[in-house]
């Protein structure tokens, strides 16, 4: 009887790990969800200054990404499609995370992404948003409250669903 306890424990641990990895909602809930997004004032790669408070009135999608991030490359076409479909109903902002400007520009060109990309040189905004891994996507409602946060690459149906709930017609 005792010789089965060890293998049984191993099987249970593997089953729990598998469930956690395969569970669709495996992104941990952020303590920021449901609260006002932390304010920031950042310059874009084009030299324009973006202040989060000035974007109220429309939903805002913020994506923390980097050119060296493989999941960021996978989700780039999703953002290209969302931007095309939503037009001026949504503000999209990319925040370059631990990347250099040259590589970030090449990434945007490669994926034909016309999205303001903000520079966060000391990662202060990333720290305020609790970013440790990327990509991370946040969706803010028209009042600047975080209504969705996702760690990892986003998919088209989920993002469309989140934006539809905010009244965006896609």
mmCIF file of C-alpha atoms in Angstrom, residues 7-26:
data_model
loop_
_atom_site.group_PDB
_atom_site.id
_atom_site.type_symbol
_atom_site.label_atom_id
_atom_site.label_comp_id
_atom_site.label_asym_id
_atom_site.label_seq_id
_atom_site.Cartn_x
_atom_site.Cartn_y
_atom_site.Cartn_z
ATOM 1 C CA UNK A 7 3.309 7.693 -7.512
ATOM 2 C CA UNK A 8 -0.189 8.828 -6.498
ATOM 3 C CA UNK A 9 1.194 12.140 -5.215
ATOM 4 C CA UNK A 10 3.165 12.611 -8.441
ATOM 5 C CA UNK A 11 0.042 11.943 -10.543
ATOM 6 C CA UNK A 12 -1.983 14.444 -8.488
ATOM 7 C CA UNK A 13 0.677 17.144 -8.768
ATOM 8 C CA UNK A 14 0.972 16.631 -12.546
ATOM 9 C CA UNK A 15 -2.836 16.748 -12.899
ATOM 10 C CA UNK A 16 -3.045 20.009 -10.951
ATOM 11 C CA UNK A 17 -0.229 21.562 -12.975
ATOM 12 C CA UNK A 18 -1.855 20.441 -16.218
ATOM 13 C CA UNK A 19 -5.182 21.919 -15.173
ATOM 14 C CA UNK A 20 -3.524 25.224 -14.313
ATOM 15 C CA UNK A 21 -1.686 25.385 -17.629
ATOM 16 C CA UNK A 22 -4.673 24.373 -19.749
ATOM 17 C CA UNK A 23 -7.264 26.466 -17.923
ATOM 18 C CA UNK A 24 -8.353 29.245 -20.310
ATOM 19 C CA UNK A 25 -8.433 31.848 -17.564
ATOM 20 C CA UNK A 26 -4.911 31.209 -16.305
#
